mmCIF file of N, CA and C and ligand atoms in Angstrom:
data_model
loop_
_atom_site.group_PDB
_atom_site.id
_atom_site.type_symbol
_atom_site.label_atom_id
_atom_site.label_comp_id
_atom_site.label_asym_id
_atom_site.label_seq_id
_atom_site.Cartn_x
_atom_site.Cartn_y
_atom_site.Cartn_z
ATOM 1 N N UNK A 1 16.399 -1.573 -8.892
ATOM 2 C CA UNK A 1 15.811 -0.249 -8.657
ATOM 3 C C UNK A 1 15.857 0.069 -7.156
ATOM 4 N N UNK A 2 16.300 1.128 -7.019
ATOM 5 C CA UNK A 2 16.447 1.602 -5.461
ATOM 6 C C UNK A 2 14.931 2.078 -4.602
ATOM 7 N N UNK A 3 13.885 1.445 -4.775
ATOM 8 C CA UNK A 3 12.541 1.674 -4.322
ATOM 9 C C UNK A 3 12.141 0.807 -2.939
ATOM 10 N N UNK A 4 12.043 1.413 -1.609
ATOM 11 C CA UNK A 4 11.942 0.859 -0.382
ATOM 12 C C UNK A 4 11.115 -0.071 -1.151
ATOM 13 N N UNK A 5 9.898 0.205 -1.638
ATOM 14 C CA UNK A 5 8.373 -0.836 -1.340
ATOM 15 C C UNK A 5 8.794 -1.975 -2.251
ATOM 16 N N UNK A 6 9.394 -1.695 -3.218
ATOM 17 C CA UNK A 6 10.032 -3.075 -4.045
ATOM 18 C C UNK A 6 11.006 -4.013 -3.435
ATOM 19 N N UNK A 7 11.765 -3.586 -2.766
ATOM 20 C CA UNK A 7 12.655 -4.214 -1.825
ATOM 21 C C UNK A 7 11.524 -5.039 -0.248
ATOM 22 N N UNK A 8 10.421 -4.384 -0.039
ATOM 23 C CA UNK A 8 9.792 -5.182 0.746
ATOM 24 C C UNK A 8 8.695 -6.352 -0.181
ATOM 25 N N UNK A 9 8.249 -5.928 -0.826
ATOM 26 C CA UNK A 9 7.737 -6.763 -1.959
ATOM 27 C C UNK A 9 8.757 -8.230 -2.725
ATOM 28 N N UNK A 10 9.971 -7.538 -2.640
ATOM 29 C CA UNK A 10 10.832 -8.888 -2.987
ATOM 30 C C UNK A 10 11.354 -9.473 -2.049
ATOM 31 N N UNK A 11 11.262 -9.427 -0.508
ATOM 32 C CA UNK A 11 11.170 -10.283 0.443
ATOM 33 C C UNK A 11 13.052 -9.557 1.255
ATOM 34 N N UNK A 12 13.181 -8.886 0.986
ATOM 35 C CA UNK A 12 14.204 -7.430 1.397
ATOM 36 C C UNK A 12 14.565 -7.664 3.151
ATOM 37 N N UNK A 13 13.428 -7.412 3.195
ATOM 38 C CA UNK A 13 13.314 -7.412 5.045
ATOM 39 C C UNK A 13 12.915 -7.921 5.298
ATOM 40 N N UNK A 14 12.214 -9.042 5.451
ATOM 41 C CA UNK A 14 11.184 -10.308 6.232
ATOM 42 C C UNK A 14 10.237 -9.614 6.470
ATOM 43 N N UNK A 15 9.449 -8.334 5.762
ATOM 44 C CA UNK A 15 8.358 -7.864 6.143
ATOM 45 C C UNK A 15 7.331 -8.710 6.634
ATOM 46 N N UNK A 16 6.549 -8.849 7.177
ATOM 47 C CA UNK A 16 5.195 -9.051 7.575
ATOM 48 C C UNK A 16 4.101 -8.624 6.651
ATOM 49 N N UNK A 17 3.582 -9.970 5.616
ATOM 50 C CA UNK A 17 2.820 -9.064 5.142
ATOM 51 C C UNK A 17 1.248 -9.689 5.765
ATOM 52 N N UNK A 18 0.246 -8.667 5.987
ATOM 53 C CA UNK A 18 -0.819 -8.918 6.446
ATOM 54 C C UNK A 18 -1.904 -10.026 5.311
ATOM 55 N N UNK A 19 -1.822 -9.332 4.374
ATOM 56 C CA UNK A 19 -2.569 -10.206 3.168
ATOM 57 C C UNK A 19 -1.704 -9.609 1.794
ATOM 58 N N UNK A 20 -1.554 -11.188 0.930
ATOM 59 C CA UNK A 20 -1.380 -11.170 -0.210
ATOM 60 C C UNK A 20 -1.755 -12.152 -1.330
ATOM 61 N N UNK A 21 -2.075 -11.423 -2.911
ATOM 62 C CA UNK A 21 -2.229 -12.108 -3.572
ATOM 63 C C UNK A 21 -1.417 -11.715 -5.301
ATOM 64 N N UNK A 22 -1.887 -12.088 -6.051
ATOM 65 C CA UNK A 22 -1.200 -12.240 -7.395
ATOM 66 C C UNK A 22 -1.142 -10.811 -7.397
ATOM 67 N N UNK A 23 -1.561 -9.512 -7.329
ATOM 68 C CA UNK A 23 -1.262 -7.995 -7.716
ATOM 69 C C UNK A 23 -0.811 -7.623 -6.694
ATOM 70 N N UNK A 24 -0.932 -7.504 -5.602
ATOM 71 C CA UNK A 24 -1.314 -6.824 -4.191
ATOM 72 C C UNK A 24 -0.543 -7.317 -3.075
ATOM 73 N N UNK A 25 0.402 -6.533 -2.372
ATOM 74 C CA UNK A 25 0.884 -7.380 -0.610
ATOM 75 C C UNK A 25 0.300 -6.188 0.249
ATOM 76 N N UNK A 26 0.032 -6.143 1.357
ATOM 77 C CA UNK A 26 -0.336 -5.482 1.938
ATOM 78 C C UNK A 26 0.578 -5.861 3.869
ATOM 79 N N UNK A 27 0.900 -4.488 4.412
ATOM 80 C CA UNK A 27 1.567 -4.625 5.173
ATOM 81 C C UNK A 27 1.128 -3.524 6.319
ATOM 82 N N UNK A 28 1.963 -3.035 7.125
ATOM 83 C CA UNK A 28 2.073 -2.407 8.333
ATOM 84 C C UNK A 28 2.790 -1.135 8.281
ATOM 85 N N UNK A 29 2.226 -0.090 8.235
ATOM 86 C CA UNK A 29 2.993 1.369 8.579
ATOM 87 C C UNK A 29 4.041 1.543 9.523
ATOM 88 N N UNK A 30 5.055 1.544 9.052
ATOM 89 C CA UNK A 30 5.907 1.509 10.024
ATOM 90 C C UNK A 30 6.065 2.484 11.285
ATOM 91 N N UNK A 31 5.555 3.605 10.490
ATOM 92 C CA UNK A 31 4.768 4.655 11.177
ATOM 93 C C UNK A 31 3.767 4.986 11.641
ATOM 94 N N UNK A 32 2.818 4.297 12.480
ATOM 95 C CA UNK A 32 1.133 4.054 12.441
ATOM 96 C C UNK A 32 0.864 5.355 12.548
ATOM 97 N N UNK A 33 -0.149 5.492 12.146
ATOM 98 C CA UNK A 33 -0.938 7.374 12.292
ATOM 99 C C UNK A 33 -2.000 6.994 12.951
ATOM 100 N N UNK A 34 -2.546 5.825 13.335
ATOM 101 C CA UNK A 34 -3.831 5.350 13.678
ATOM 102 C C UNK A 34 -3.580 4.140 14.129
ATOM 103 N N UNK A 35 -4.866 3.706 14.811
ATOM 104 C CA UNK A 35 -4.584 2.436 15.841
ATOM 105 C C UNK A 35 -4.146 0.942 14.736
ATOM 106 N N UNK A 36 -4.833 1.201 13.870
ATOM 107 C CA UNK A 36 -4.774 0.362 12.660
ATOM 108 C C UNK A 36 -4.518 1.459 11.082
ATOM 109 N N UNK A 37 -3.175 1.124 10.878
ATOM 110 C CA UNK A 37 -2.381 1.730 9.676
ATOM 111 C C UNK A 37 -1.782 1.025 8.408
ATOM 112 N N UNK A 38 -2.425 0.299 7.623
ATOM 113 C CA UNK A 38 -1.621 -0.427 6.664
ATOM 114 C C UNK A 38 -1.172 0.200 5.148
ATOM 115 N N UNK A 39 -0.646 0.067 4.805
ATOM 116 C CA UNK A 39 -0.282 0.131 3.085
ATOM 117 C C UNK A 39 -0.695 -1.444 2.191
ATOM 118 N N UNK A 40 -1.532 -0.603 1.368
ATOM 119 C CA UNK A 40 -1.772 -1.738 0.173
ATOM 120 C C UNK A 40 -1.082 -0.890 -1.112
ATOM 121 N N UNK A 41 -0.305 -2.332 -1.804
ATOM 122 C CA UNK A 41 1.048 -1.613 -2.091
ATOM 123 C C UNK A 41 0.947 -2.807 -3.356
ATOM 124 N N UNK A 42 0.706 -2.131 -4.554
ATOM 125 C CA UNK A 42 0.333 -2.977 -5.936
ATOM 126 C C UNK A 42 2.200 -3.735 -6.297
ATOM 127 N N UNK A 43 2.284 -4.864 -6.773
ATOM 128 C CA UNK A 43 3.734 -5.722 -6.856
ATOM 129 C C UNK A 43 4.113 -5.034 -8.207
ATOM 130 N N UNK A 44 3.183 -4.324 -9.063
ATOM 131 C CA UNK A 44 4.525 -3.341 -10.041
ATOM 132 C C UNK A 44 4.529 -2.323 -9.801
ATOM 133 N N UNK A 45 6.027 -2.295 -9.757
ATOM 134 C CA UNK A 45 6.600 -0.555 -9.502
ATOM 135 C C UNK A 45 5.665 0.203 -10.401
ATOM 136 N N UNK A 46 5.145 1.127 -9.643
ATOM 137 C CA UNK A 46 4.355 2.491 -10.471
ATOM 138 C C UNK A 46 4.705 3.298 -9.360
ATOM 139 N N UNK A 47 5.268 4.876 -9.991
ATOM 140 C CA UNK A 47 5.658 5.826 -9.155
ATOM 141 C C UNK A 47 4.384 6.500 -8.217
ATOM 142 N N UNK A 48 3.260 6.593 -8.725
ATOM 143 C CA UNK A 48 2.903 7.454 -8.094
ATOM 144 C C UNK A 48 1.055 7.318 -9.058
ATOM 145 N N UNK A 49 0.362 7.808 -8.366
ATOM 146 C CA UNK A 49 -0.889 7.557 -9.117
ATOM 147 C C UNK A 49 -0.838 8.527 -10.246
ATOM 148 N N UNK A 50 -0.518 9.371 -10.198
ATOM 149 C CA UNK A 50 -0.090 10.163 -11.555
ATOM 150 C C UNK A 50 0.703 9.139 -12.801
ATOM 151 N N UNK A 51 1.310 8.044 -12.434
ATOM 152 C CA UNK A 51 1.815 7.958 -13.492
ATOM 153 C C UNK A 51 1.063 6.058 -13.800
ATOM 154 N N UNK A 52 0.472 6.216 -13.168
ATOM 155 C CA UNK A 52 -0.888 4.774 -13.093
ATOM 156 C C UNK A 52 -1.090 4.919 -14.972
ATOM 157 N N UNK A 53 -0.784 3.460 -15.367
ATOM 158 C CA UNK A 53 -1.631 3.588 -16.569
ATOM 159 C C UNK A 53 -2.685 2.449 -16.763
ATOM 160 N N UNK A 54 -2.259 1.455 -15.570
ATOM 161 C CA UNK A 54 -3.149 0.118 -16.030
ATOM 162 C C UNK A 54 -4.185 0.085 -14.897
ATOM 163 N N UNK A 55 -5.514 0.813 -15.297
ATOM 164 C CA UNK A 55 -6.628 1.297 -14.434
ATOM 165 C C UNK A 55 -7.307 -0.060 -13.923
ATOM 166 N N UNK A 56 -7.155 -1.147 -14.576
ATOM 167 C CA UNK A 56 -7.822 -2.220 -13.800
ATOM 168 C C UNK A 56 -6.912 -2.441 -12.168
ATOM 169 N N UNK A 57 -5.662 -2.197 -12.297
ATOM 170 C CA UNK A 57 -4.985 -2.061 -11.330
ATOM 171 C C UNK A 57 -5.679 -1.869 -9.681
ATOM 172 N N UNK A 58 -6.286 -0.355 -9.750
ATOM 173 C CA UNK A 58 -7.049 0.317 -9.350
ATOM 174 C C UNK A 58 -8.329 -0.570 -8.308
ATOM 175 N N UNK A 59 -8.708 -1.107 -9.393
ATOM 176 C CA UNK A 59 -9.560 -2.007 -9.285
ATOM 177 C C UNK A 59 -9.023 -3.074 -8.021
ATOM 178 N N UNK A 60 -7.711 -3.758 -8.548
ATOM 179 C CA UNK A 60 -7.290 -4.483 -7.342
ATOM 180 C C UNK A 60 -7.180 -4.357 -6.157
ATOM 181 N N UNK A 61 -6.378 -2.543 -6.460
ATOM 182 C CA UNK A 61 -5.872 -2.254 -5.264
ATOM 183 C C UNK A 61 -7.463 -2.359 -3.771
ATOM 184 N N UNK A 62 -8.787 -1.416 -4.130
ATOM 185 C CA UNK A 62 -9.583 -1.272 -4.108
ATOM 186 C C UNK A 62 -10.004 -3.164 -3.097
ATOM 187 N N UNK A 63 -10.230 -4.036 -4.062
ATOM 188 C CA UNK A 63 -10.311 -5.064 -4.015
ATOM 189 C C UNK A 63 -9.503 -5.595 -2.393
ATOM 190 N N UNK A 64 -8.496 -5.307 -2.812
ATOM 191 C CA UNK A 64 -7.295 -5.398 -1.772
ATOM 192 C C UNK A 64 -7.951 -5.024 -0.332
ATOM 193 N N UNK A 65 -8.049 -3.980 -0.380
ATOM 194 C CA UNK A 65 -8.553 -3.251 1.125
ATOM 195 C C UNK A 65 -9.739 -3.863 1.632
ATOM 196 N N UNK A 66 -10.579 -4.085 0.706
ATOM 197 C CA UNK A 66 -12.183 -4.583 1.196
ATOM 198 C C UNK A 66 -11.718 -5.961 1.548
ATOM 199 N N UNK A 67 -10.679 -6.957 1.102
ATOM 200 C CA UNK A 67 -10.558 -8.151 1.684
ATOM 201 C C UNK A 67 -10.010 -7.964 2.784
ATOM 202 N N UNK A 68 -8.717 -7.516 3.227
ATOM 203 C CA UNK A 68 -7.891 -7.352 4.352
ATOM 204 C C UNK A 68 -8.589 -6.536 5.545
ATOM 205 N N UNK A 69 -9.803 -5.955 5.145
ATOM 206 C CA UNK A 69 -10.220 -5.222 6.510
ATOM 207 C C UNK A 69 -11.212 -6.326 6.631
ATOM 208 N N UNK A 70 -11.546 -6.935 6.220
ATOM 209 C CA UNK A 70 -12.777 -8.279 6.236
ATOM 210 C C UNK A 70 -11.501 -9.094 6.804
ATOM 211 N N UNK A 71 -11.072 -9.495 6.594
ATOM 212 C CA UNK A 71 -9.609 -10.750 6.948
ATOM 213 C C UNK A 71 -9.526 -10.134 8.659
ATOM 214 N N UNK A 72 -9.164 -8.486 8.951
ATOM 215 C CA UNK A 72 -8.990 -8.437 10.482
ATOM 216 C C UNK A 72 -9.907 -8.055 10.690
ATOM 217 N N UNK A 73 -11.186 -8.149 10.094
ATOM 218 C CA UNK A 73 -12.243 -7.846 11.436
ATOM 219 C C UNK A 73 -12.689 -6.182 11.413
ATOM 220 N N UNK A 74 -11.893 -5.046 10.225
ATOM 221 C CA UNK A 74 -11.757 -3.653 10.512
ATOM 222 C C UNK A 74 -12.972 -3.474 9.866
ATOM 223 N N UNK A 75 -14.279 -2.654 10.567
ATOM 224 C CA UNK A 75 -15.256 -1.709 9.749
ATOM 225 C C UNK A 75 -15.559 -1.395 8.980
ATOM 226 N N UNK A 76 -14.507 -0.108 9.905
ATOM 227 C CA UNK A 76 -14.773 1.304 9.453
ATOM 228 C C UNK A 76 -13.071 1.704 9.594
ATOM 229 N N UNK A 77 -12.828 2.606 8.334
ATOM 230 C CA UNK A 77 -11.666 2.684 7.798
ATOM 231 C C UNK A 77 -11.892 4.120 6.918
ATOM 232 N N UNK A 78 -10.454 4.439 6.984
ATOM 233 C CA UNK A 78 -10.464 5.680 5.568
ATOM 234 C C UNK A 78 -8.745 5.268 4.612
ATOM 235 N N UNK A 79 -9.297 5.449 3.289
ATOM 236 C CA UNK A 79 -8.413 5.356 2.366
ATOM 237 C C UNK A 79 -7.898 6.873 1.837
ATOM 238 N N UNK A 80 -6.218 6.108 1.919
ATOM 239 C CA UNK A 80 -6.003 8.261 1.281
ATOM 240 C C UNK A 80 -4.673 7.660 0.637
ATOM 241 N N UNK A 81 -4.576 8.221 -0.467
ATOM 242 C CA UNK A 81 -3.309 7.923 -1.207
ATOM 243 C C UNK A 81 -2.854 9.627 -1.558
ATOM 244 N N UNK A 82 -1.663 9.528 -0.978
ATOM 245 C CA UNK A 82 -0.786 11.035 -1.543
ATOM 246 C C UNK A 82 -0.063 10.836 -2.569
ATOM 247 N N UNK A 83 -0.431 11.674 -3.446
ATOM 248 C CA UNK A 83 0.292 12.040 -4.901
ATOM 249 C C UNK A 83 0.894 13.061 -4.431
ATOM 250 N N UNK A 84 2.285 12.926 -5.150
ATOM 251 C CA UNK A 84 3.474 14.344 -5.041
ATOM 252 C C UNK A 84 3.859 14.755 -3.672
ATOM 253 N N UNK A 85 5.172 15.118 -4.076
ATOM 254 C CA UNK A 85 5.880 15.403 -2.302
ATOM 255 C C UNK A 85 4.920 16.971 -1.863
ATOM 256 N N UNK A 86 4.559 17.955 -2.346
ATOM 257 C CA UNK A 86 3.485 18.608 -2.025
ATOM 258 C C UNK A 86 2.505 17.833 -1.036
ATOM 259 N N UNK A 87 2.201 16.890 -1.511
ATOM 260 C CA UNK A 87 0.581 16.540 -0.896
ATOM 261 C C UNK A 87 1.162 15.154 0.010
ATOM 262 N N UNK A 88 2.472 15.331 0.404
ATOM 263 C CA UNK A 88 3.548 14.222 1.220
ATOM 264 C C UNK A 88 3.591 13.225 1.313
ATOM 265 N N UNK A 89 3.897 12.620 -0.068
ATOM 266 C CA UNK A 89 3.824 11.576 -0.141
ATOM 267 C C UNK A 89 5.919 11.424 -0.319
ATOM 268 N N UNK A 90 6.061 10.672 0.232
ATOM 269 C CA UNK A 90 7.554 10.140 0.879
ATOM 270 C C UNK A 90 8.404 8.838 -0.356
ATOM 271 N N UNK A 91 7.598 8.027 -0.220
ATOM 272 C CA UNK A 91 7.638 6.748 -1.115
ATOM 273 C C UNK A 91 7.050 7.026 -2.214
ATOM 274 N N UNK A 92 7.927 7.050 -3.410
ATOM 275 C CA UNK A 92 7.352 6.917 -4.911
ATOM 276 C C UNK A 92 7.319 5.861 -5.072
ATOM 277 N N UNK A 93 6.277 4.883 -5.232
ATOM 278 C CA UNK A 93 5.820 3.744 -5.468
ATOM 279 C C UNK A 93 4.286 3.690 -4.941
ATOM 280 N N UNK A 94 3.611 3.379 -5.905
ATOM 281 C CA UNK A 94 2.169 4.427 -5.286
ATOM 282 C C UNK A 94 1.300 3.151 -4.149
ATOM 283 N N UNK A 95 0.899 3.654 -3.814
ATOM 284 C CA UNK A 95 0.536 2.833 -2.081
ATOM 285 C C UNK A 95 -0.538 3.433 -1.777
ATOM 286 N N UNK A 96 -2.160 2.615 -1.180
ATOM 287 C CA UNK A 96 -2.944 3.778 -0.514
ATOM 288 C C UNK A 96 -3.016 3.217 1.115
ATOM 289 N N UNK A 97 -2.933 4.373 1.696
ATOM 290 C CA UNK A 97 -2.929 4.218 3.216
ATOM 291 C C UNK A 97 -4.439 3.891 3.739
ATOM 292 N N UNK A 98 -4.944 2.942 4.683
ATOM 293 C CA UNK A 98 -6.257 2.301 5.102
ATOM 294 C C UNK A 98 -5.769 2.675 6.703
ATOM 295 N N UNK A 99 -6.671 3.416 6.974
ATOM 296 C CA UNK A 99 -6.394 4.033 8.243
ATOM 297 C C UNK A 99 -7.933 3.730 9.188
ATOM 298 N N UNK A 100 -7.712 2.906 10.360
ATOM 299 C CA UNK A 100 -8.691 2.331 11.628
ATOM 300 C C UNK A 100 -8.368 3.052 12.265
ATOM 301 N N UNK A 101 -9.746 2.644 13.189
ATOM 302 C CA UNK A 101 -9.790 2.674 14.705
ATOM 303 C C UNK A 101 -8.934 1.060 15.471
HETATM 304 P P1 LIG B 201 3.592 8.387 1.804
HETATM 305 O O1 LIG B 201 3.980 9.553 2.668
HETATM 306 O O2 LIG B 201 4.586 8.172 0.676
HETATM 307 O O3 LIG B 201 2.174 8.420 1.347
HETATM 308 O O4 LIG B 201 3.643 7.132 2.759
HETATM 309 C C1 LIG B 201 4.773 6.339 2.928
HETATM 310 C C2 LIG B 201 4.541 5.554 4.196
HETATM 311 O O5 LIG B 201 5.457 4.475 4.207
HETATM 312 C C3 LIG B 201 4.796 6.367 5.471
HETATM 313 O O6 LIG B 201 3.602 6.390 6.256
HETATM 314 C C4 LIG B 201 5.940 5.622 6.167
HETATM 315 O O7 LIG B 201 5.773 5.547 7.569
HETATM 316 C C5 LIG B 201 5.885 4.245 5.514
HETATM 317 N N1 LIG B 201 7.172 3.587 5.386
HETATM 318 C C6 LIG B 201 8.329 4.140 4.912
HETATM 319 N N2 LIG B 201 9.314 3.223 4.914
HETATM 320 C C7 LIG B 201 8.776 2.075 5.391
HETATM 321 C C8 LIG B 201 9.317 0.767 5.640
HETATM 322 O O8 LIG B 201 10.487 0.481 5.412
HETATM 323 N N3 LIG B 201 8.452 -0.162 6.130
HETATM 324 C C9 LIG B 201 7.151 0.112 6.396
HETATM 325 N N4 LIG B 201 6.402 -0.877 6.885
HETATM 326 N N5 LIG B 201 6.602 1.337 6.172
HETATM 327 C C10 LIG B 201 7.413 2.305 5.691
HETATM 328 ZN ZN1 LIG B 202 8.872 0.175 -6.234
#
């Protein structure tokens, strides 16, 4: 499948991943928008939260963030996941952005 985040998930680029476990890798914006920018980025392809069917998922992802900002030390944080190229989201492979100071 031609999907950037699957190709970093299957070890593609020598990404860096910050924290990972059995659902979940979590990495580095290549683009930071903020001093601290990561993607937590679930290991099955799902396009987009619109097309989410396995809601415990959710749960992980969730899970995910509260460990890795505990792991570096981060606060205070905001979570934003874009659905649909409307609301600009770039990468179909659904991902939520954890955005620091
Ligand atoms: P979206 O706009 O789909 O919500 O977010 C996609 C994000 O993925 C963007 O912030 C973009 O900078 C990031 N991104 C795109 N390609 C890569 C890549 O190859 N590596 C990393 N680390 N981030 C990427
Ligand atoms: Zn994918």
């Amino acid at each position: 499948m031609d999907c950037i985040f699957c190709k970093i998930i299957n070890g593609e680029f020598n990404t860096e991943f910050v924290y990972e476990n059995e659902h979940v890798v979590v990495f580095k914006d290549i683009h930071p928008k903020a001093p601290v920018h990561l993607l937590v980025v679930p290991k099955v392809h799902t396009a987009s939260l619109n097309e989410l069917e396995d809601k415990s998922l959710m749960g992980e992802l969730l899970q995910a963030v509260k460990d890795v900002t505990k792991k570096i030390g981060l606060k205070s944080y905001r979570v934003q996941i874009n659905t649909g190229k409307e609301a600009g989201q770039e990468v179909f492979h659904l991902h939520l952005h954890v955005l620091g100071a």
